[in-house]
Amino acid sequence: MQKILNIPYSVQWNDTHITILNQQALPHHTEFIDLHTPGDVFQAIVSLQVRGAPAIGITAAFGAALSAINAKEEELAAFKKKVEEDIQHLASSRPTAVNLFWALRRMGSVLAKAKTVNGAKTALVHEAISIFTEDEAVGRTIGEHALSLFNTGDSIMTICNAGSIATARYGTALAPFHLAREKEISLKVYACETRPVLQGARLTAWELMQSGVDVTLITDNMAAHTIHAKGVQAIIVGADRIAANGDTANKIGTLGLAILANHFGIPFYVAAPSSTFDLSLPDGTTIPIEERNPEEITHIQNIRVAPKDVAVFNPAFDVTSAELITAIITDKGIISPDYKENIAAAIR
Ligand code: MRU
């Protein structure tokens, strides 16, 4: 498999610990942190040092593997109880991205089937590595499908970071841009800065520049004008959870872009792996939306920019209803409406 030049892996397994790219330090420093315990992993997810739905799932799976290899319990039932507790704790790190629960469910079922402590340790490490390597292949497939929807010279808008560093490799919404670079197809990307945490400005701009993609940064409130003034041909975004009818939770601001795409008559694509679908939810109304620290809004780089004690609403995600989505690009192919029927057929 070809490598994207100059972009470090977001997560790597190193036998006794994992090493993550500290996404909070970007774009100023390319800094790596070693995580030795499930508690370290929990903190890294909560603090957004690692973020992005697939990367959260992969890192949590490695957290469960670290729990297993660190466990001192020699008796199988006590060992399983300890690892299960750590899995439950990891599952409480963030609420919206379903990949977290999907990955931990896979780890939990491997744990449940284990017959010996040593067998469980080996099997859990293997399962976490499989979750990682499968995601790398999935990202590349999503990229190939997405690239088939674009034409040379297209200008495409995106929000947040659904890229290499939000996954094992390649990303979802950003995968077609990395592949386009490999294939020397020219595409232009408009990246929304993504207030308040600036995943677009700090991460997507950095990642695409590392890969040599033609990227232009805009603030979120410039999206409508930019689509019109620059003739943007399509919008592509990632996803944190997709319900059975295609309703999609993604980074706050995504819904606004979908409405704009509809207004301007351009396609609005969601790119996501099968692990992002939550078929237990008939629609998006019950997707849990994370609300984060008000200081993300009242302060910029630790400097207060709003009056003290102002009321703040800081949802990290919104839900775009399926009727605004032109197609959902997955590792199982491109899913078009009718979503209820076509998602059920594609995603099992
Ligand atoms: O809060 P974040 O940075 O974890 O939010 C990430 C997103 O909303 C991404 O678009 C989504 O997880 C897809 S990542 C391939």
PDB file of C-alpha atoms in Angstrom, residues 1-274:
ATOM      1  CA  MET A   1       0.000   0.000   0.000  1.00  0.00           C
ATOM      2  CA  GLN A   2       1.425   3.425  -0.968  1.00  0.00           C
ATOM      3  CA  LYS A   3       2.078   5.870   1.848  1.00  0.00           C
ATOM      4  CA  ILE A   4       0.901   9.472   1.967  1.00  0.00           C
ATOM      5  CA  LEU A   5       4.080  11.473   2.211  1.00  0.00           C
ATOM      6  CA  ASN A   6       4.820  13.522   5.310  1.00  0.00           C
ATOM      7  CA  ILE A   7       1.784  12.623   7.425  1.00  0.00           C
ATOM      8  CA  PRO A   8       2.560  10.658  10.579  1.00  0.00           C
ATOM      9  CA  TYR A   9       0.174   7.954  11.774  1.00  0.00           C
ATOM     10  CA  SER A  10      -2.268   9.258  14.383  1.00  0.00           C
ATOM     11  CA  VAL A  11      -1.993   6.063  16.459  1.00  0.00           C
ATOM     12  CA  GLN A  12       0.579   3.262  16.549  1.00  0.00           C
ATOM     13  CA  TRP A  13       0.844   0.067  18.589  1.00  0.00           C
ATOM     14  CA  ASN A  14       4.278  -0.458  20.156  1.00  0.00           C
ATOM     15  CA  ASP A  15       3.865  -3.778  22.070  1.00  0.00           C
ATOM     16  CA  THR A  16       3.880  -2.270  25.591  1.00  0.00           C
ATOM     17  CA  HIS A  17       2.222   1.078  24.826  1.00  0.00           C
ATOM     18  CA  ILE A  18       0.708   3.109  22.014  1.00  0.00           C
ATOM     19  CA  THR A  19       2.107   6.279  20.521  1.00  0.00           C
ATOM     20  CA  ILE A  20      -0.284   8.989  19.382  1.00  0.00           C
ATOM     21  CA  LEU A  21       0.224  12.156  17.413  1.00  0.00           C
ATOM     22  CA  ASN A  22      -0.811  14.947  19.807  1.00  0.00           C
ATOM     23  CA  GLN A  23      -3.458  16.710  17.718  1.00  0.00           C
ATOM     24  CA  GLN A  24      -3.741  19.489  20.304  1.00  0.00           C
ATOM     25  CA  ALA A  25      -0.148  20.547  19.529  1.00  0.00           C
ATOM     26  CA  LEU A  26      -0.746  20.872  15.767  1.00  0.00           C
ATOM     27  CA  PRO A  27       0.031  22.784  13.647  1.00  0.00           C
ATOM     28  CA  HIS A  28       2.819  24.289  15.771  1.00  0.00           C
ATOM     29  CA  HIS A  29       4.492  21.061  16.851  1.00  0.00           C
ATOM     30  CA  THR A  30       4.495  17.534  15.464  1.00  0.00           C
ATOM     31  CA  GLU A  31       4.631  15.917  18.873  1.00  0.00           C
ATOM     32  CA  PHE A  32       4.078  12.307  19.905  1.00  0.00           C
ATOM     33  CA  ILE A  33       2.842  10.988  23.242  1.00  0.00           C
ATOM     34  CA  ASP A  34       3.237   7.459  24.625  1.00  0.00           C
ATOM     35  CA  LEU A  35       0.156   6.063  26.370  1.00  0.00           C
ATOM     36  CA  HIS A  36       0.733   3.105  28.691  1.00  0.00           C
ATOM     37  CA  THR A  37      -2.596   2.549  30.415  1.00  0.00           C
ATOM     38  CA  PRO A  38      -6.315   2.645  29.615  1.00  0.00           C
ATOM     39  CA  GLY A  39      -6.469   5.709  31.894  1.00  0.00           C
ATOM     40  CA  ASP A  40      -3.905   7.475  29.665  1.00  0.00           C
ATOM     41  CA  VAL A  41      -6.002   6.563  26.636  1.00  0.00           C
ATOM     42  CA  PHE A  42      -9.195   7.862  28.278  1.00  0.00           C
ATOM     43  CA  GLN A  43      -7.522  11.225  29.009  1.00  0.00           C
ATOM     44  CA  ALA A  44      -6.106  11.509  25.477  1.00  0.00           C
ATOM     45  CA  ILE A  45      -9.589  11.008  23.989  1.00  0.00           C
ATOM     46  CA  VAL A  46     -11.319  13.390  26.436  1.00  0.00           C
ATOM     47  CA  SER A  47      -8.716  16.121  25.828  1.00  0.00           C
ATOM     48  CA  LEU A  48      -8.897  15.741  22.002  1.00  0.00           C
ATOM     49  CA  GLN A  49      -5.227  14.785  21.747  1.00  0.00           C
ATOM     50  CA  VAL A  50      -6.684  12.055  19.597  1.00  0.00           C
ATOM     51  CA  ARG A  51      -9.983  12.805  17.861  1.00  0.00           C
ATOM     52  CA  GLY A  52     -12.070  11.927  14.830  1.00  0.00           C
ATOM     53  CA  ALA A  53     -14.561   9.068  14.965  1.00  0.00           C
ATOM     54  CA  PRO A  54     -12.491   6.157  13.573  1.00  0.00           C
ATOM     55  CA  ALA A  55      -9.318   7.244  15.432  1.00  0.00           C
ATOM     56  CA  ILE A  56     -11.256   7.404  18.703  1.00  0.00           C
ATOM     57  CA  GLY A  57     -12.490   3.832  18.150  1.00  0.00           C
ATOM     58  CA  ILE A  58      -9.032   2.531  17.211  1.00  0.00           C
ATOM     59  CA  THR A  59      -7.340   4.240  20.177  1.00  0.00           C
ATOM     60  CA  ALA A  60      -9.971   2.970  22.610  1.00  0.00           C
ATOM     61  CA  ALA A  61      -9.509  -0.568  21.244  1.00  0.00           C
ATOM     62  CA  PHE A  62      -5.775  -0.254  21.930  1.00  0.00           C
ATOM     63  CA  GLY A  63      -6.742   1.050  25.402  1.00  0.00           C
ATOM     64  CA  ALA A  64      -8.629  -2.198  26.020  1.00  0.00           C
ATOM     65  CA  ALA A  65      -5.593  -4.161  24.776  1.00  0.00           C
ATOM     66  CA  LEU A  66      -3.362  -2.210  27.199  1.00  0.00           C
ATOM     67  CA  SER A  67      -5.803  -3.020  29.989  1.00  0.00           C
ATOM     68  CA  ALA A  68      -5.429  -6.720  29.163  1.00  0.00           C
ATOM     69  CA  ILE A  69      -1.642  -6.803  28.926  1.00  0.00           C
ATOM     70  CA  ASN A  70      -1.254  -4.749  32.132  1.00  0.00           C
ATOM     71  CA  ALA A  71      -3.784  -6.759  34.161  1.00  0.00           C
ATOM     72  CA  LYS A  72      -2.229  -8.570  37.133  1.00  0.00           C
ATOM     73  CA  GLU A  73      -5.238 -10.861  37.713  1.00  0.00           C
ATOM     74  CA  GLU A  74      -4.335 -14.517  37.105  1.00  0.00           C
ATOM     75  CA  GLU A  75      -7.806 -15.957  37.500  1.00  0.00           C
ATOM     76  CA  LEU A  76      -9.926 -15.690  34.305  1.00  0.00           C
ATOM     77  CA  ALA A  77     -13.137 -14.303  35.855  1.00  0.00           C
ATOM     78  CA  ALA A  78     -11.253 -11.595  37.815  1.00  0.00           C
ATOM     79  CA  PHE A  79      -9.201 -10.732  34.714  1.00  0.00           C
ATOM     80  CA  LYS A  80     -12.337 -10.412  32.577  1.00  0.00           C
ATOM     81  CA  LYS A  81     -14.004  -8.231  35.217  1.00  0.00           C
ATOM     82  CA  LYS A  82     -11.012  -5.858  35.319  1.00  0.00           C
ATOM     83  CA  VAL A  83     -10.772  -5.497  31.523  1.00  0.00           C
ATOM     84  CA  GLU A  84     -14.561  -5.135  31.202  1.00  0.00           C
ATOM     85  CA  GLU A  85     -14.451  -2.281  33.754  1.00  0.00           C
ATOM     86  CA  ASP A  86     -11.747  -0.535  31.738  1.00  0.00           C
ATOM     87  CA  ILE A  87     -13.788  -1.015  28.543  1.00  0.00           C
ATOM     88  CA  GLN A  88     -16.820   0.568  30.252  1.00  0.00           C
ATOM     89  CA  HIS A  89     -14.695   3.496  31.388  1.00  0.00           C
ATOM     90  CA  LEU A  90     -13.244   4.034  27.912  1.00  0.00           C
ATOM     91  CA  ALA A  91     -16.804   4.004  26.519  1.00  0.00           C
ATOM     92  CA  SER A  92     -17.641   7.023  28.674  1.00  0.00           C
ATOM     93  CA  SER A  93     -14.905   9.204  27.113  1.00  0.00           C
ATOM     94  CA  ARG A  94     -17.029  10.820  24.365  1.00  0.00           C
ATOM     95  CA  PRO A  95     -20.712  10.306  23.499  1.00  0.00           C
ATOM     96  CA  THR A  96     -21.367  11.024  19.817  1.00  0.00           C
ATOM     97  CA  ALA A  97     -18.994   9.008  17.603  1.00  0.00           C
ATOM     98  CA  VAL A  98     -20.441   5.509  17.451  1.00  0.00           C
ATOM     99  CA  ASN A  99     -17.111   4.051  16.264  1.00  0.00           C
ATOM    100  CA  LEU A 100     -16.000   4.195  19.918  1.00  0.00           C
ATOM    101  CA  PHE A 101     -18.776   1.840  21.043  1.00  0.00           C
ATOM    102  CA  TRP A 102     -18.422  -0.314  17.902  1.00  0.00           C
ATOM    103  CA  ALA A 103     -14.693  -0.877  18.515  1.00  0.00           C
ATOM    104  CA  LEU A 104     -15.148  -1.528  22.240  1.00  0.00           C
ATOM    105  CA  ARG A 105     -17.990  -3.976  21.493  1.00  0.00           C
ATOM    106  CA  ARG A 106     -15.589  -5.917  19.248  1.00  0.00           C
ATOM    107  CA  MET A 107     -13.015  -5.953  22.058  1.00  0.00           C
ATOM    108  CA  GLY A 108     -15.688  -6.970  24.599  1.00  0.00           C
ATOM    109  CA  SER A 109     -16.838  -9.919  22.533  1.00  0.00           C
ATOM    110  CA  VAL A 110     -13.256 -11.186  22.070  1.00  0.00           C
ATOM    111  CA  LEU A 111     -12.817 -10.886  25.846  1.00  0.00           C
ATOM    112  CA  ALA A 112     -16.048 -12.766  26.514  1.00  0.00           C
ATOM    113  CA  LYS A 113     -14.972 -15.704  24.309  1.00  0.00           C
ATOM    114  CA  ALA A 114     -11.486 -16.079  25.863  1.00  0.00           C
ATOM    115  CA  LYS A 115     -10.753 -19.356  27.677  1.00  0.00           C
ATOM    116  CA  THR A 116      -7.486 -18.362  29.386  1.00  0.00           C
ATOM    117  CA  VAL A 117      -5.915 -15.128  30.613  1.00  0.00           C
ATOM    118  CA  ASN A 118      -2.922 -15.439  28.272  1.00  0.00           C
ATOM    119  CA  GLY A 119      -5.187 -16.360  25.368  1.00  0.00           C
ATOM    120  CA  ALA A 120      -7.304 -13.269  26.086  1.00  0.00           C
ATOM    121  CA  LYS A 121      -4.246 -11.001  26.174  1.00  0.00           C
ATOM    122  CA  THR A 122      -3.045 -12.234  22.770  1.00  0.00           C
ATOM    123  CA  ALA A 123      -6.531 -12.171  21.219  1.00  0.00           C
ATOM    124  CA  LEU A 124      -7.280  -8.636  22.444  1.00  0.00           C
ATOM    125  CA  VAL A 125      -4.014  -7.259  21.069  1.00  0.00           C
ATOM    126  CA  HIS A 126      -4.726  -8.971  17.728  1.00  0.00           C
ATOM    127  CA  GLU A 127      -8.270  -7.598  17.623  1.00  0.00           C
ATOM    128  CA  ALA A 128      -7.122  -4.009  18.259  1.00  0.00           C
ATOM    129  CA  ILE A 129      -4.463  -4.324  15.538  1.00  0.00           C
ATOM    130  CA  SER A 130      -7.140  -5.711  13.152  1.00  0.00           C
ATOM    131  CA  ILE A 131      -9.426  -2.743  13.889  1.00  0.00           C
ATOM    132  CA  PHE A 132      -6.502  -0.469  12.977  1.00  0.00           C
ATOM    133  CA  THR A 133      -5.419  -2.279   9.789  1.00  0.00           C
ATOM    134  CA  GLU A 134      -8.993  -2.739   8.542  1.00  0.00           C
ATOM    135  CA  ASP A 135      -9.574   1.005   8.900  1.00  0.00           C
ATOM    136  CA  GLU A 136      -6.501   1.767   6.802  1.00  0.00           C
ATOM    137  CA  ALA A 137      -7.904  -0.328   3.923  1.00  0.00           C
ATOM    138  CA  VAL A 138     -11.403   1.095   4.439  1.00  0.00           C
ATOM    139  CA  GLY A 139     -10.124   4.687   4.145  1.00  0.00           C
ATOM    140  CA  ARG A 140      -8.423   3.948   0.862  1.00  0.00           C
ATOM    141  CA  THR A 141     -11.586   2.333  -0.549  1.00  0.00           C
ATOM    142  CA  ILE A 142     -13.715   5.303   0.546  1.00  0.00           C
ATOM    143  CA  GLY A 143     -11.188   7.592  -1.138  1.00  0.00           C
ATOM    144  CA  GLU A 144     -11.408   5.667  -4.433  1.00  0.00           C
ATOM    145  CA  HIS A 145     -15.221   5.814  -4.392  1.00  0.00           C
ATOM    146  CA  ALA A 146     -15.258   9.516  -3.522  1.00  0.00           C
ATOM    147  CA  LEU A 147     -12.674  10.379  -6.166  1.00  0.00           C
ATOM    148  CA  SER A 148     -14.932   8.821  -8.825  1.00  0.00           C
ATOM    149  CA  LEU A 149     -17.476  11.588  -8.075  1.00  0.00           C
ATOM    150  CA  PHE A 150     -15.079  14.484  -8.740  1.00  0.00           C
ATOM    151  CA  ASN A 151     -13.616  15.895 -11.949  1.00  0.00           C
ATOM    152  CA  THR A 152     -10.110  17.272 -12.480  1.00  0.00           C
ATOM    153  CA  GLY A 153     -10.023  20.915 -11.492  1.00  0.00           C
ATOM    154  CA  ASP A 154     -13.066  20.735  -9.178  1.00  0.00           C
ATOM    155  CA  SER A 155     -13.232  22.969  -6.096  1.00  0.00           C
ATOM    156  CA  ILE A 156     -14.619  21.121  -3.081  1.00  0.00           C
ATOM    157  CA  MET A 157     -15.488  22.371   0.390  1.00  0.00           C
ATOM    158  CA  THR A 158     -15.091  20.485   3.669  1.00  0.00           C
ATOM    159  CA  ILE A 159     -15.413  21.095   7.408  1.00  0.00           C
ATOM    160  CA  CYS A 160     -13.599  19.767  10.477  1.00  0.00           C
ATOM    161  CA  ASN A 161     -10.916  17.126   9.918  1.00  0.00           C
ATOM    162  CA  ALA A 162     -12.057  13.808   8.506  1.00  0.00           C
ATOM    163  CA  GLY A 163      -8.558  13.015   7.345  1.00  0.00           C
ATOM    164  CA  SER A 164      -5.623  10.727   7.831  1.00  0.00           C
ATOM    165  CA  ILE A 165      -5.127  11.853  11.431  1.00  0.00           C
ATOM    166  CA  ALA A 166      -8.807  11.196  12.277  1.00  0.00           C
ATOM    167  CA  THR A 167      -8.481   7.569  11.156  1.00  0.00           C
ATOM    168  CA  ALA A 168      -5.830   4.867  10.808  1.00  0.00           C
ATOM    169  CA  ARG A 169      -4.728   6.370   7.458  1.00  0.00           C
ATOM    170  CA  TYR A 170      -6.160   8.228   4.435  1.00  0.00           C
ATOM    171  CA  GLY A 171      -9.255   9.501   6.261  1.00  0.00           C
ATOM    172  CA  THR A 172     -12.803   9.566   4.931  1.00  0.00           C
ATOM    173  CA  ALA A 173     -13.808  12.979   3.525  1.00  0.00           C
ATOM    174  CA  LEU A 174     -10.142  13.872   2.925  1.00  0.00           C
ATOM    175  CA  ALA A 175      -9.171  10.477   1.461  1.00  0.00           C
ATOM    176  CA  PRO A 176     -10.070  11.463  -2.144  1.00  0.00           C
ATOM    177  CA  PHE A 177      -7.729  14.465  -1.916  1.00  0.00           C
ATOM    178  CA  HIS A 178      -4.782  12.332  -0.773  1.00  0.00           C
ATOM    179  CA  LEU A 179      -5.509   9.802  -3.522  1.00  0.00           C
ATOM    180  CA  ALA A 180      -5.866  12.588  -6.083  1.00  0.00           C
ATOM    181  CA  ARG A 181      -2.343  13.703  -5.136  1.00  0.00           C
ATOM    182  CA  GLU A 182      -1.039  10.174  -5.620  1.00  0.00           C
ATOM    183  CA  LYS A 183      -2.716   9.992  -9.038  1.00  0.00           C
ATOM    184  CA  GLU A 184      -1.722  13.551  -9.950  1.00  0.00           C
ATOM    185  CA  ILE A 185      -5.338  14.670 -10.376  1.00  0.00           C
ATOM    186  CA  SER A 186      -5.718  18.329  -9.421  1.00  0.00           C
ATOM    187  CA  LEU A 187      -8.490  19.242  -6.974  1.00  0.00           C
ATOM    188  CA  LYS A 188      -8.875  22.424  -4.950  1.00  0.00           C
ATOM    189  CA  VAL A 189     -10.115  22.243  -1.364  1.00  0.00           C
ATOM    190  CA  TYR A 190     -11.819  24.996   0.651  1.00  0.00           C
ATOM    191  CA  ALA A 191     -11.441  24.102   4.337  1.00  0.00           C
ATOM    192  CA  CYS A 192     -13.785  25.746   6.858  1.00  0.00           C
ATOM    193  CA  GLU A 193     -11.840  26.693   9.991  1.00  0.00           C
ATOM    194  CA  THR A 194     -14.395  24.884  12.205  1.00  0.00           C
ATOM    195  CA  ARG A 195     -15.005  27.035  15.251  1.00  0.00           C
ATOM    196  CA  PRO A 196     -14.578  26.653  18.144  1.00  0.00           C
ATOM    197  CA  VAL A 197     -11.855  23.963  18.249  1.00  0.00           C
ATOM    198  CA  LEU A 198     -10.462  24.815  14.788  1.00  0.00           C
ATOM    199  CA  GLN A 199     -10.014  21.291  13.457  1.00  0.00           C
ATOM    200  CA  GLY A 200     -10.221  22.793   9.951  1.00  0.00           C
ATOM    201  CA  ALA A 201      -7.632  25.530  10.490  1.00  0.00           C
ATOM    202  CA  ARG A 202      -5.247  23.582  12.719  1.00  0.00           C
ATOM    203  CA  LEU A 203      -5.584  20.064  11.331  1.00  0.00           C
ATOM    204  CA  THR A 204      -7.117  19.912   7.840  1.00  0.00           C
ATOM    205  CA  ALA A 205      -5.067  22.821   6.513  1.00  0.00           C
ATOM    206  CA  TRP A 206      -1.909  21.242   8.001  1.00  0.00           C
ATOM    207  CA  GLU A 207      -2.709  17.710   6.801  1.00  0.00           C
ATOM    208  CA  LEU A 208      -3.560  18.711   3.223  1.00  0.00           C
ATOM    209  CA  MET A 209      -0.513  20.970   2.978  1.00  0.00           C
ATOM    210  CA  GLN A 210       1.708  18.083   4.173  1.00  0.00           C
ATOM    211  CA  SER A 211       0.227  15.996   1.376  1.00  0.00           C
ATOM    212  CA  GLY A 212       0.693  18.771  -1.193  1.00  0.00           C
ATOM    213  CA  VAL A 213      -3.046  19.279  -1.776  1.00  0.00           C
ATOM    214  CA  ASP A 214      -4.160  22.733  -2.962  1.00  0.00           C
ATOM    215  CA  VAL A 215      -6.033  23.927   0.168  1.00  0.00           C
ATOM    216  CA  THR A 216      -7.493  27.352   0.964  1.00  0.00           C
ATOM    217  CA  LEU A 217      -8.665  28.158   4.481  1.00  0.00           C
ATOM    218  CA  ILE A 218     -11.853  30.164   5.126  1.00  0.00           C
ATOM    219  CA  THR A 219     -13.725  31.052   8.296  1.00  0.00           C
ATOM    220  CA  ASP A 220     -17.032  29.219   8.767  1.00  0.00           C
ATOM    221  CA  ASN A 221     -19.116  32.321   8.037  1.00  0.00           C
ATOM    222  CA  MET A 222     -17.460  32.671   4.609  1.00  0.00           C
ATOM    223  CA  ALA A 223     -18.877  29.384   3.317  1.00  0.00           C
ATOM    224  CA  ALA A 224     -21.939  30.762   1.474  1.00  0.00           C
ATOM    225  CA  HIS A 225     -20.006  33.550  -0.193  1.00  0.00           C
ATOM    226  CA  THR A 226     -17.148  31.211  -1.140  1.00  0.00           C
ATOM    227  CA  ILE A 227     -19.456  28.612  -2.741  1.00  0.00           C
ATOM    228  CA  HIS A 228     -20.959  31.383  -4.846  1.00  0.00           C
ATOM    229  CA  ALA A 229     -17.843  33.447  -5.554  1.00  0.00           C
ATOM    230  CA  LYS A 230     -15.436  30.568  -6.188  1.00  0.00           C
ATOM    231  CA  GLY A 231     -17.836  28.203  -7.947  1.00  0.00           C
ATOM    232  CA  VAL A 232     -17.460  25.338  -5.474  1.00  0.00           C
ATOM    233  CA  GLN A 233     -18.704  22.145  -7.186  1.00  0.00           C
ATOM    234  CA  ALA A 234     -19.392  19.934  -4.143  1.00  0.00           C
ATOM    235  CA  ILE A 235     -19.168  19.641  -0.359  1.00  0.00           C
ATOM    236  CA  ILE A 236     -17.810  16.515   1.341  1.00  0.00           C
ATOM    237  CA  VAL A 237     -17.809  15.869   5.091  1.00  0.00           C
ATOM    238  CA  GLY A 238     -17.124  13.005   7.506  1.00  0.00           C
ATOM    239  CA  ALA A 239     -19.539  11.563  10.052  1.00  0.00           C
ATOM    240  CA  ASP A 240     -19.644  10.560  13.703  1.00  0.00           C
ATOM    241  CA  ARG A 241     -22.870   8.560  13.569  1.00  0.00           C
ATOM    242  CA  ILE A 242     -25.313   7.729  10.774  1.00  0.00           C
ATOM    243  CA  ALA A 243     -28.796   6.486  11.665  1.00  0.00           C
ATOM    244  CA  ALA A 244     -30.684   3.806   9.707  1.00  0.00           C
ATOM    245  CA  ASN A 245     -32.481   6.448   7.611  1.00  0.00           C
ATOM    246  CA  GLY A 246     -29.250   8.295   6.685  1.00  0.00           C
ATOM    247  CA  ASP A 247     -29.556  11.178   9.187  1.00  0.00           C
ATOM    248  CA  THR A 248     -25.930  12.078   9.967  1.00  0.00           C
ATOM    249  CA  ALA A 249     -24.239  13.562  13.030  1.00  0.00           C
ATOM    250  CA  ASN A 250     -20.987  15.355  12.258  1.00  0.00           C
ATOM    251  CA  LYS A 251     -19.023  18.357  13.494  1.00  0.00           C
ATOM    252  CA  ILE A 252     -21.080  21.433  14.329  1.00  0.00           C
ATOM    253  CA  GLY A 253     -21.496  23.494  11.169  1.00  0.00           C
ATOM    254  CA  THR A 254     -22.120  20.499   8.901  1.00  0.00           C
ATOM    255  CA  LEU A 255     -25.903  21.077   8.851  1.00  0.00           C
ATOM    256  CA  GLY A 256     -25.367  24.669   7.717  1.00  0.00           C
ATOM    257  CA  LEU A 257     -23.177  23.481   4.830  1.00  0.00           C
ATOM    258  CA  ALA A 258     -25.809  20.905   3.800  1.00  0.00           C
ATOM    259  CA  ILE A 259     -28.455  23.642   3.685  1.00  0.00           C
ATOM    260  CA  LEU A 260     -26.110  25.798   1.609  1.00  0.00           C
ATOM    261  CA  ALA A 261     -25.410  22.941  -0.818  1.00  0.00           C
ATOM    262  CA  ASN A 262     -29.152  22.499  -1.243  1.00  0.00           C
ATOM    263  CA  HIS A 263     -29.627  26.221  -1.814  1.00  0.00           C
ATOM    264  CA  PHE A 264     -26.861  26.429  -4.411  1.00  0.00           C
ATOM    265  CA  GLY A 265     -27.822  23.123  -6.078  1.00  0.00           C
ATOM    266  CA  ILE A 266     -24.450  21.395  -5.550  1.00  0.00           C
ATOM    267  CA  PRO A 267     -23.978  17.834  -4.216  1.00  0.00           C
ATOM    268  CA  PHE A 268     -23.507  17.296  -0.488  1.00  0.00           C
ATOM    269  CA  TYR A 269     -21.582  14.073   0.242  1.00  0.00           C
ATOM    270  CA  VAL A 270     -20.991  12.272   3.541  1.00  0.00           C
ATOM    271  CA  ALA A 271     -17.981   9.914   3.618  1.00  0.00           C
ATOM    272  CA  ALA A 272     -17.832   7.304   6.392  1.00  0.00           C
ATOM    273  CA  PRO A 273     -16.866   3.709   7.129  1.00  0.00           C
ATOM    274  CA  SER A 274     -19.451   1.006   7.931  1.00  0.00           C
TER     275      SER A 274
END
